GROMACS .gro file of C-alpha atoms in nm:
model
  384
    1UNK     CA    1  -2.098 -13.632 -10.894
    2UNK     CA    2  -2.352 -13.444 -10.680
    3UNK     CA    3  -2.119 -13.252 -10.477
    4UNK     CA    4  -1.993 -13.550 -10.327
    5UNK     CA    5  -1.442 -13.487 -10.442
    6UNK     CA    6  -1.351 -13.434 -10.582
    7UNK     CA    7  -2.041 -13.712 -10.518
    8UNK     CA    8  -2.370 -13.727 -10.503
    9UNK     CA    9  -2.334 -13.496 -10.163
   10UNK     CA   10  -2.238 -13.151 -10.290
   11UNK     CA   11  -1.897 -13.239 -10.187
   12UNK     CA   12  -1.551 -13.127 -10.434
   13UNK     CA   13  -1.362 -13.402 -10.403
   14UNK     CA   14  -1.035 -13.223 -10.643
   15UNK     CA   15  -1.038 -12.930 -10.381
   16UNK     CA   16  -0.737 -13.016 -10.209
   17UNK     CA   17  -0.611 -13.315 -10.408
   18UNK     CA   18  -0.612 -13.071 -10.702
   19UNK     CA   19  -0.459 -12.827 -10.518
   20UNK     CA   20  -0.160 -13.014 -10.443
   21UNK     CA   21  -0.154 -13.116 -10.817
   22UNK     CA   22  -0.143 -12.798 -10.907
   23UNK     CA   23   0.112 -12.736 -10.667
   24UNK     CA   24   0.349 -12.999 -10.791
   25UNK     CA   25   0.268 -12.904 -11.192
   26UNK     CA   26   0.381 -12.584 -11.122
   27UNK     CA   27   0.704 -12.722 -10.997
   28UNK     CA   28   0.769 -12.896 -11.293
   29UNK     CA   29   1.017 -12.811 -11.552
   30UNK     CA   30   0.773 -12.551 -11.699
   31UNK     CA   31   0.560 -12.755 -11.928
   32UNK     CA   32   0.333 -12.601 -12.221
   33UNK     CA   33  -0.015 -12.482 -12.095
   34UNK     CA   34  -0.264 -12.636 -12.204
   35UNK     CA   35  -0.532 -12.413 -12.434
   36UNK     CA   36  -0.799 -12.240 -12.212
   37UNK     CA   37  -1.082 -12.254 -12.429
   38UNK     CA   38  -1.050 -12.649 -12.420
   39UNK     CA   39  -1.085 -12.717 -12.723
   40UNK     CA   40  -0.922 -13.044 -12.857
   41UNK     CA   41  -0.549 -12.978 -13.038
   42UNK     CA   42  -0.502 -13.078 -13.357
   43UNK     CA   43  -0.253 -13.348 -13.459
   44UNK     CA   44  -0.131 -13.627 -13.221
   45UNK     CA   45  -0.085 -13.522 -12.858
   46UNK     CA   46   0.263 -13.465 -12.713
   47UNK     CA   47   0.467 -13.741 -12.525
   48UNK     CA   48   0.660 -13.702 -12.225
   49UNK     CA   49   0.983 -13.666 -12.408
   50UNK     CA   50   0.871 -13.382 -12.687
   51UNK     CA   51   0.771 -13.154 -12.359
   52UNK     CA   52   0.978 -13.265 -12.084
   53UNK     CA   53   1.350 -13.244 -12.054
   54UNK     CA   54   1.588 -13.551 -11.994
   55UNK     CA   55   1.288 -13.808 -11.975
   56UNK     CA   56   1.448 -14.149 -11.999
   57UNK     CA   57   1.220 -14.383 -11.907
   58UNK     CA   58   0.868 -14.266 -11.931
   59UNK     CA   59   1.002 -14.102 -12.248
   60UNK     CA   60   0.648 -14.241 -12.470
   61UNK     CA   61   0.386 -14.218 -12.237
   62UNK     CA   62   0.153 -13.875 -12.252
   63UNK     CA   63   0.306 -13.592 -12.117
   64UNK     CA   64  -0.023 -13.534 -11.912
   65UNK     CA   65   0.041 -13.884 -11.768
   66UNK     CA   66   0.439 -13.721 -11.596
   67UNK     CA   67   0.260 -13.582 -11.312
   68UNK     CA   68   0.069 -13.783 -11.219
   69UNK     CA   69   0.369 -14.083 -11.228
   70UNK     CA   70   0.544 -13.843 -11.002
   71UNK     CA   71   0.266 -13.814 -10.735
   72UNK     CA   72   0.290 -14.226 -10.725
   73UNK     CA   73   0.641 -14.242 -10.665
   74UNK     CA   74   0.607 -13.956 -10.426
   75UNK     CA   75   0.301 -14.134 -10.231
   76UNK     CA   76   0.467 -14.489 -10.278
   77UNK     CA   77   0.777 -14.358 -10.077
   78UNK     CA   78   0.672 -14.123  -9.883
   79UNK     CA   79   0.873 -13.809 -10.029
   80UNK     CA   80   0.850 -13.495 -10.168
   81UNK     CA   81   1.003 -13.348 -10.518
   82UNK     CA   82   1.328 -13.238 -10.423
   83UNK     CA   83   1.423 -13.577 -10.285
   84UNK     CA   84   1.514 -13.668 -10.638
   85UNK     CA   85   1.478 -13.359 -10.816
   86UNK     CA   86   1.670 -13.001 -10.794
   87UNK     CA   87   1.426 -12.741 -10.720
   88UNK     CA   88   1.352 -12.518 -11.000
   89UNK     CA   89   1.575 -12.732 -11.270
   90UNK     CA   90   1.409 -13.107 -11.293
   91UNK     CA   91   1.624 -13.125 -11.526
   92UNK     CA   92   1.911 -13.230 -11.402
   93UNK     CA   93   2.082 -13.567 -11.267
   94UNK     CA   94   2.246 -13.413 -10.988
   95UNK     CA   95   2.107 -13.620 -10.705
   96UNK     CA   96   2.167 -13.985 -10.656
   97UNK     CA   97   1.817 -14.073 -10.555
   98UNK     CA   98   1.652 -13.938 -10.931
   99UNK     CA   99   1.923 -14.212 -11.104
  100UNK     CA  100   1.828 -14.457 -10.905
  101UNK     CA  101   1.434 -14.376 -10.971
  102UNK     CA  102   1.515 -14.468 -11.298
  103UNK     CA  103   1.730 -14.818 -11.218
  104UNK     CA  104   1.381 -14.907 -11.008
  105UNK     CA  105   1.158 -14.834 -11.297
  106UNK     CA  106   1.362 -15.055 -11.535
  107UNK     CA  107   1.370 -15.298 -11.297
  108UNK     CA  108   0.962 -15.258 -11.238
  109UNK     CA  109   0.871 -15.286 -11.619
  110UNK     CA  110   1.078 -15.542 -11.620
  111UNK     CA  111   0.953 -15.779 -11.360
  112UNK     CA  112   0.616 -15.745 -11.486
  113UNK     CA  113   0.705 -15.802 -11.870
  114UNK     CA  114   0.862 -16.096 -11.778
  115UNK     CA  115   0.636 -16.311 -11.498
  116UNK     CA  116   0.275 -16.112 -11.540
  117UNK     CA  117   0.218 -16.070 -11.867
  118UNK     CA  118   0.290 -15.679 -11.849
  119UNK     CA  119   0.029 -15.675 -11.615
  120UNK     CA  120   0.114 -15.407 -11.351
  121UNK     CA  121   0.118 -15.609 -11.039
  122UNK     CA  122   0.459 -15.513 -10.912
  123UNK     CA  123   0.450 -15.133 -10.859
  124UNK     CA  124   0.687 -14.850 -10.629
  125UNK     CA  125   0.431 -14.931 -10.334
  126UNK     CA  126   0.471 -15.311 -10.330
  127UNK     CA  127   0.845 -15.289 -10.207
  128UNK     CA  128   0.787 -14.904 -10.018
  129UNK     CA  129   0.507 -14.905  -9.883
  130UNK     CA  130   0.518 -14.528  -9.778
  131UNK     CA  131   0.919 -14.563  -9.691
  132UNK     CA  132   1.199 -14.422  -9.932
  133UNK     CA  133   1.435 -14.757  -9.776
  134UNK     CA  134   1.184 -15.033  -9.864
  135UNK     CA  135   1.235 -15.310  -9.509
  136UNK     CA  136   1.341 -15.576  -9.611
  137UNK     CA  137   1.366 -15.793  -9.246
  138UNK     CA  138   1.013 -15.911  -9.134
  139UNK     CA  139   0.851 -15.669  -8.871
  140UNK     CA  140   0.814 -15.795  -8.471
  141UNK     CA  141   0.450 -15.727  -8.476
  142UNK     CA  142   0.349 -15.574  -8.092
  143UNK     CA  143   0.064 -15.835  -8.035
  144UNK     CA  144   0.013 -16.200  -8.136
  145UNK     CA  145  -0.187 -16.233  -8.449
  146UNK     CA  146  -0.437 -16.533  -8.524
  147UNK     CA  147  -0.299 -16.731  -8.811
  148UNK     CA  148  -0.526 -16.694  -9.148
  149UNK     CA  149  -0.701 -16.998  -9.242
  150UNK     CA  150  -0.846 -17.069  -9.542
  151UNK     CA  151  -1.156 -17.150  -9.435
  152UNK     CA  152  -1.461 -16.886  -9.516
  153UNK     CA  153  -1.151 -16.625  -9.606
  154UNK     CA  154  -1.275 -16.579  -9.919
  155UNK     CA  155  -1.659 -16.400  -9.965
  156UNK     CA  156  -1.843 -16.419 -10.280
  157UNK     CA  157  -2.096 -16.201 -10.403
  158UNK     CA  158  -2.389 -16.484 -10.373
  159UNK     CA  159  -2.663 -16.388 -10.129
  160UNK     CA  160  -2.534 -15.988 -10.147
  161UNK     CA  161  -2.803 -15.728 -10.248
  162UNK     CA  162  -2.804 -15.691 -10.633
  163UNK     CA  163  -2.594 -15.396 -10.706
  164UNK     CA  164  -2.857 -15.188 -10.880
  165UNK     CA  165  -3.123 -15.230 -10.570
  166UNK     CA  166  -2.878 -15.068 -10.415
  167UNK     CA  167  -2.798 -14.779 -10.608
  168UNK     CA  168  -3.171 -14.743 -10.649
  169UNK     CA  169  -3.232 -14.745 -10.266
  170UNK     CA  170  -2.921 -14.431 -10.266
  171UNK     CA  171  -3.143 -14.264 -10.555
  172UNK     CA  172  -3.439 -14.278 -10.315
  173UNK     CA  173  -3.278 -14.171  -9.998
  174UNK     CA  174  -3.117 -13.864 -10.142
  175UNK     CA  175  -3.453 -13.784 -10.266
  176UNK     CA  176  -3.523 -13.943 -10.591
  177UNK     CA  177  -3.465 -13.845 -10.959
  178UNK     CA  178  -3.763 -13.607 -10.971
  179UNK     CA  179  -3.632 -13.377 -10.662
  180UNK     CA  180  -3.258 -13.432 -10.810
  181UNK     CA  181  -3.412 -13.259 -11.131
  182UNK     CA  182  -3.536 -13.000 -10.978
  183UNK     CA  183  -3.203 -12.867 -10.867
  184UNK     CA  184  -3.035 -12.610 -11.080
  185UNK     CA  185  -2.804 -12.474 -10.905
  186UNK     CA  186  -2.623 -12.481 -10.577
  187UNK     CA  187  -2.398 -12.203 -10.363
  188UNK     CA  188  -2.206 -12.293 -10.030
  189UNK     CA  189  -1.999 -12.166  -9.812
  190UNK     CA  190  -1.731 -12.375  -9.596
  191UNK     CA  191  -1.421 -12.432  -9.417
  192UNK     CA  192  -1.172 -12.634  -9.506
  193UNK     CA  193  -0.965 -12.809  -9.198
  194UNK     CA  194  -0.592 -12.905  -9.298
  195UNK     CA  195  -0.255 -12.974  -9.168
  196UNK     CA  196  -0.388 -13.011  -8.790
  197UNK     CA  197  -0.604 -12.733  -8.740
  198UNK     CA  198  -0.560 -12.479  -9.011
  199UNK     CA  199  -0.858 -12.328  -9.109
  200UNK     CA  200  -0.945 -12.179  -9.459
  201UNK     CA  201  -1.260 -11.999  -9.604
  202UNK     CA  202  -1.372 -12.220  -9.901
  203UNK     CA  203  -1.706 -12.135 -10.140
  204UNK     CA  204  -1.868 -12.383 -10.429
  205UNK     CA  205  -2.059 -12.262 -10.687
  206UNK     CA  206  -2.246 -12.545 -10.900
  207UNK     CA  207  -2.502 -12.567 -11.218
  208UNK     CA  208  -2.705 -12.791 -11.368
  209UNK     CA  209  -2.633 -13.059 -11.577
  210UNK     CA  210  -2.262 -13.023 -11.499
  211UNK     CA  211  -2.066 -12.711 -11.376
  212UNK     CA  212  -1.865 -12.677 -11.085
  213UNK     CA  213  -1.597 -12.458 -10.934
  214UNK     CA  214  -1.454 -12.431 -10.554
  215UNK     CA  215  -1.279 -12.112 -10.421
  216UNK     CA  216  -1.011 -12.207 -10.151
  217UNK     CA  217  -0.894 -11.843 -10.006
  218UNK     CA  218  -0.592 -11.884  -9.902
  219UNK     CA  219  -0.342 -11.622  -9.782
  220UNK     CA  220  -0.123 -11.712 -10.082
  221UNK     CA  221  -0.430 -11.616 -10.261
  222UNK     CA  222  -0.711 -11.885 -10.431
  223UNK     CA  223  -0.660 -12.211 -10.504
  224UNK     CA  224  -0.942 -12.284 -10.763
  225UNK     CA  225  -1.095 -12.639 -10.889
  226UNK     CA  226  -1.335 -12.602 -11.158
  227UNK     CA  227  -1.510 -12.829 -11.428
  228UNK     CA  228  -1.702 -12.644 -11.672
  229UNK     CA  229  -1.878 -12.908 -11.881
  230UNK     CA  230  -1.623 -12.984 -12.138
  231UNK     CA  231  -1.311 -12.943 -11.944
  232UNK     CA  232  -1.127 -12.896 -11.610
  233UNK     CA  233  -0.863 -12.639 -11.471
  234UNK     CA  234  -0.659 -12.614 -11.134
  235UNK     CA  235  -0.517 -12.250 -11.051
  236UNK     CA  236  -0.317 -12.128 -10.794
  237UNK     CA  237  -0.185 -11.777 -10.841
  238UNK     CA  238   0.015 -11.749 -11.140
  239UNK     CA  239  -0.036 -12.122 -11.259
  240UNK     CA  240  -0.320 -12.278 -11.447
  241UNK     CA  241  -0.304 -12.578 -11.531
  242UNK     CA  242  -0.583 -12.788 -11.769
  243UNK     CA  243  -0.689 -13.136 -11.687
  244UNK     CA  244  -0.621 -13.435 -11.821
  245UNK     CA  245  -0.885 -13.664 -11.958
  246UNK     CA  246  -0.852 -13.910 -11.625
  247UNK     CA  247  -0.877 -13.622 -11.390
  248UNK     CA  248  -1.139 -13.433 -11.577
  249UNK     CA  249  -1.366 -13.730 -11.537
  250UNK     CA  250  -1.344 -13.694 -11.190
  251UNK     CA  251  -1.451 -13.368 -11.160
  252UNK     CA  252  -1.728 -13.441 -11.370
  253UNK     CA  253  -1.889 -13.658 -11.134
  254UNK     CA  254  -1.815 -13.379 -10.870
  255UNK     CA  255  -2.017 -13.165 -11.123
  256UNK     CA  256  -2.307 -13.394 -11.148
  257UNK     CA  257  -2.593 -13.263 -10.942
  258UNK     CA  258  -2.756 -13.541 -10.946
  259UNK     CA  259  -2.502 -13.807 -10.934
  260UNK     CA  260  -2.722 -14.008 -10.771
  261UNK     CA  261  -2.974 -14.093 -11.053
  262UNK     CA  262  -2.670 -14.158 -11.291
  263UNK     CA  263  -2.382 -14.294 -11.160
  264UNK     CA  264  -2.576 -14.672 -11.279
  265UNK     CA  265  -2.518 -14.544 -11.620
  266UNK     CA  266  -2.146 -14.444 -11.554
  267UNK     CA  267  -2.019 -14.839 -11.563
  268UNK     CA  268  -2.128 -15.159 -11.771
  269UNK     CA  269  -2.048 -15.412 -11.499
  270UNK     CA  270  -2.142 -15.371 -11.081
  271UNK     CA  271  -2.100 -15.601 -10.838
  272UNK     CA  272  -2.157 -15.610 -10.431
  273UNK     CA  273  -1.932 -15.693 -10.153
  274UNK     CA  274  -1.981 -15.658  -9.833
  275UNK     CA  275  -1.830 -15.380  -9.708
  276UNK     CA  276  -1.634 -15.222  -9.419
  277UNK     CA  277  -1.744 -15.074  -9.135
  278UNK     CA  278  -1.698 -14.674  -9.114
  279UNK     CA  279  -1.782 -14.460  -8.831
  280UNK     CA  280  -1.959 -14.769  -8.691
  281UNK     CA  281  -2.221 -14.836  -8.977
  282UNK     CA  282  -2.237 -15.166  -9.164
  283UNK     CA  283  -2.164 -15.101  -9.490
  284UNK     CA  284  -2.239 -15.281  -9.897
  285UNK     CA  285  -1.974 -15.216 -10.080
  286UNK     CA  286  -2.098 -15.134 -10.475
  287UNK     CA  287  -1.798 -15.181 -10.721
  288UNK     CA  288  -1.793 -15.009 -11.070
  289UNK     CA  289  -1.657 -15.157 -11.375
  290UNK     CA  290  -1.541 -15.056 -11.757
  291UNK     CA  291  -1.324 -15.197 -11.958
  292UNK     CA  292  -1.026 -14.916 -11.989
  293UNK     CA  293  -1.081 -14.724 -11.674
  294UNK     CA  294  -1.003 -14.743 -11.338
  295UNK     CA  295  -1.270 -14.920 -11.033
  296UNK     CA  296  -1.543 -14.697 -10.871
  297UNK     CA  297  -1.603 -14.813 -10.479
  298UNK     CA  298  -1.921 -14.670 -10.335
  299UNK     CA  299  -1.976 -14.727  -9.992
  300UNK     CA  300  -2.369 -14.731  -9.876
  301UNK     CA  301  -2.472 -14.718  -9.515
  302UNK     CA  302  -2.716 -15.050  -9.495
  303UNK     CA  303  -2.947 -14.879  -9.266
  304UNK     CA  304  -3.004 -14.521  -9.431
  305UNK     CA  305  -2.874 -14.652  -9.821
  306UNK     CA  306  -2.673 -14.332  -9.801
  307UNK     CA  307  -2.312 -14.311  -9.971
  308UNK     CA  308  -2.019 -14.311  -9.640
  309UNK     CA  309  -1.754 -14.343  -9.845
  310UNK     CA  310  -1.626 -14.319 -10.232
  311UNK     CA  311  -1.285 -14.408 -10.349
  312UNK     CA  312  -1.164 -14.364 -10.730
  313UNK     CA  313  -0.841 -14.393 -10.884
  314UNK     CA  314  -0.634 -14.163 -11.132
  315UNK     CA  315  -0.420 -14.397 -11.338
  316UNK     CA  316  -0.059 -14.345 -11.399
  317UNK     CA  317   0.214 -14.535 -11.627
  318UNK     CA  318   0.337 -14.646 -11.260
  319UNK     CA  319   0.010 -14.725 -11.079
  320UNK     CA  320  -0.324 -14.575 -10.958
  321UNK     CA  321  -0.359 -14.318 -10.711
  322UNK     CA  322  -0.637 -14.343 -10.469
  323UNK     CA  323  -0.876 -14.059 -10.359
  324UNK     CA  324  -1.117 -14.149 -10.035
  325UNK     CA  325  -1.399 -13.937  -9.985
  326UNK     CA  326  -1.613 -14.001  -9.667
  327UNK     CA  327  -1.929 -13.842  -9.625
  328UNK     CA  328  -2.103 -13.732  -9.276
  329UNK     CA  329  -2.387 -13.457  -9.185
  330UNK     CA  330  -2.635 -13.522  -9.434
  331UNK     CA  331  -2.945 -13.263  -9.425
  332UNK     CA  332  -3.218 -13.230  -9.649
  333UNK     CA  333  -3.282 -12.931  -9.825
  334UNK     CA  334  -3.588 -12.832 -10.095
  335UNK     CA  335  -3.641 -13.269 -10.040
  336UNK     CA  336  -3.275 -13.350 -10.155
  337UNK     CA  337  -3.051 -13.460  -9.876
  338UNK     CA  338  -2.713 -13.370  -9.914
  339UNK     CA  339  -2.344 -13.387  -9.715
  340UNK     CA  340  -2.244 -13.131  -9.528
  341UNK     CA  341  -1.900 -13.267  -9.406
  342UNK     CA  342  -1.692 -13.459  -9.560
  343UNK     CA  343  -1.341 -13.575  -9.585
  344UNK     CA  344  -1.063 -13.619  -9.872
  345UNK     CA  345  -0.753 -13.885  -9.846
  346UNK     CA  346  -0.512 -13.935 -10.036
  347UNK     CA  347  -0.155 -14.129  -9.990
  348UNK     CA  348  -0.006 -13.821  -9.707
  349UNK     CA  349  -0.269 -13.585  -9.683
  350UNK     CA  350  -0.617 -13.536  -9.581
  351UNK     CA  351  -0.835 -13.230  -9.484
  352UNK     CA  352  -1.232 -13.185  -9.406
  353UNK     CA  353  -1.482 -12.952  -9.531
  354UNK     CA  354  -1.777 -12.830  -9.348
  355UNK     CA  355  -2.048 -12.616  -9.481
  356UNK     CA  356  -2.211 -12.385  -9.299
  357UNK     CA  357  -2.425 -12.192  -9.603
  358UNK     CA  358  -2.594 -12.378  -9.870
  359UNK     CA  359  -2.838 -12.242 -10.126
  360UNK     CA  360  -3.033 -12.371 -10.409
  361UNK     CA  361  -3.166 -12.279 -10.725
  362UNK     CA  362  -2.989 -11.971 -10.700
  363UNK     CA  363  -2.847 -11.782 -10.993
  364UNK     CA  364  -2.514 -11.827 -11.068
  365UNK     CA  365  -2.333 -11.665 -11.310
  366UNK     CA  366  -2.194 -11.876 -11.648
  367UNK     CA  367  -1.838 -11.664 -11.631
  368UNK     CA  368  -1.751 -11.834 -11.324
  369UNK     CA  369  -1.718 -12.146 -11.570
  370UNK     CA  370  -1.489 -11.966 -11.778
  371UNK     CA  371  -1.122 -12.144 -11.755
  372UNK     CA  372  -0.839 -11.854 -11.673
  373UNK     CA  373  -0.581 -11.733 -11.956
  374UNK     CA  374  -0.252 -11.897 -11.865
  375UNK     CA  375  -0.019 -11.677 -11.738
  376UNK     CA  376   0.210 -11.527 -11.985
  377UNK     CA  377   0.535 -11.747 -12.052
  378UNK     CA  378   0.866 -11.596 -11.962
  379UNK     CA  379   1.079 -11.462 -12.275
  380UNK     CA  380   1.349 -11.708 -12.429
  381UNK     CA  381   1.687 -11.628 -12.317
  382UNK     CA  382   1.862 -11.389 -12.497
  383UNK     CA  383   2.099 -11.608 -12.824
  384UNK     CA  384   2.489 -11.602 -12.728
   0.00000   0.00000   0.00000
């Protein structure tokens, strides 16, 4: 997506979100690096079980599908790792709260085997809702609420713009496909703004068709997001770790300078809503649909037809995780408007990125797009 995070705005949507994945990989119980070069693995790709130790439950799934199970529990309850997990040795069952993540799996599969059709409608957040002790008495609310009715509850998509008017009116307001085209590159400079008011130096570097990577200095060193084309890497010093398919998707459309003139072509089915308001602008909301993948929300501004918000989903064998990205200070530049702030949520964390330098058509060197060697593997232990 035209910079827009991990958009159609120059905006890295995976900056921090990837980050953090990165952060929780490396955790992990050390599992085999992906190759570098990105090029597709022969023979049929590992399951949790063949690279994992003691998986029990999610023992067939992809092992590139473990992580990303673990940030829904951990976003569903409201917890960190090493409320179920020993640090450093995953491993192991020694804490109550990891055997009793499996018991509430079971119990999950089950319930939806058995009354929706395997359908995942019951997931960790239905019963937690952000609280390791899901309630289980009915809250006092602090104000009266009006009781729901029936009655025009329920809005259909009859009399909404068509979706595709609408994408074409965000096409046209960023500019339109013939400036988009003329962009082959872009450089910025930023800060990022995280946990309360830390401050971090950030730079993007992007190239036409699709090429992207973001620089987060921080004084552990750089945190690095990058899609390359064919495949995407998070670092953080001394991990790398490769993309999977779901995630590398997403920083594709991150990568897509002009986003705008092809996110029609992204879905087979659209459809409009009405959407909500943000920052005090009426809102359409544009829905995204394939068969197989996860929803794409786009958010347009109903006076300026410019994108305020974007939220996609990384699936997981537990449920999706959500990614909000709203986008603010639009400017034009060389007759392509583009964000200059925006802002990445996900379930317990959020941070904001402003630019303050932004260059096009600049040259930008291909080995920036080169993915890192992984870091070498620590020796075997030495045979008894």
């Amino acid at each position: 997506m035209n910079h827009a995070a991990w958009k159609p705005p120059f905006v890295p949507s995976t900056l921090f979100v990837a980050f953090a994945a990165a952060l929780l990989a490396a955790r992990a119980q050390n599992p085999q690096q992906a190759a570098p070069s990105g090029a597709p693995t022969s023979g049929t790709p590992k399951t949790a079980s063949q690279q994992f130790k003691n998986i029990q439950i999610l023992k067939d799934v992809p092992a590139d599908q473990v992580i990303p199970a673990m940030q829904f529990i951990t976003a569903s309850l409201g917890i960190d790792c090493e409320y179920c997990h020993v640090e450093h040795a995953f491993d192991k069952d020694d804490k109550k709260p990891k055997v009793t993540a499996r018991k509430m799996m079971e119990m999950m599969i089950t319930i939806n085997q058995e009354n929706f059709e395997g359908h995942r409608d019951v997931t960790c957040y239905t019963c937690h809702q952000g609280s390791a002790k899901p309630v289980s008495i009915p809250v006092i609310s602090a104000k009266e609420n009006s009781p729901e009715t029936t009655e025009g509850a329920s809005i259909t998509a009859s009399g909404n713009p068509a979706p595709e008017s609408l994408l074409d009116k965000y096409l046209a307001a960023v500019g339109g496909a013939d400036a988009l085209k003329k962009v082959t590159s872009r450089v910025a400079k930023g800060t990022v703004t995280a946990f309360g008011d830390q401050h971090m130096a950030v730079e993007l570097f992007a190239k036409a068709p699709d090429k992207r990577v973001s620089v987060m200095h921080m004084k552990e060193g750089e945190s690095v997001t990058a899609y390359n084309g064919k495949v995407g890497w998070l670092s953080v010093p001394g991990r790398v770790q490769m993309m999977n398919q779901q995630e590398s998707l997403g920083a594709r459309m991150d990568a897509d300078l002009a986003f705008a003139a092809n996110v029609k072509s992204l879905y087979s089915k659209w459809e409009t809503l009405p959407g909500e308001k943000i920052d005090g602008h009426d809102t359409w909301l544009v829905i995204g649909h394939q068969e197989g993948s996860s929803p794409l929300k786009l958010y347009f501004d109903q006076k300026s037809d410019l994108l305020l918000r974007l939220t996609r989903y990384i699936d997981s064998p537990l449920g999706y995780n959500p990614t909000q990205i709203d986008y603010a200070d639009y400017r034009a530049i060389d007759g392509v408007k583009t964000s200059y702030r925006w802002t990445v949520a996900r379930p317990g964390n959020r941070f904001t990125i402003q630019l303050e330098q932004l260059q096009q058509n600049v040259p930008v060197d291909d080995a920036k797009f080169v993915p890192p060697p992984p870091p070498p593997q620590p020796p075997p232990p030495p045979a008894h």
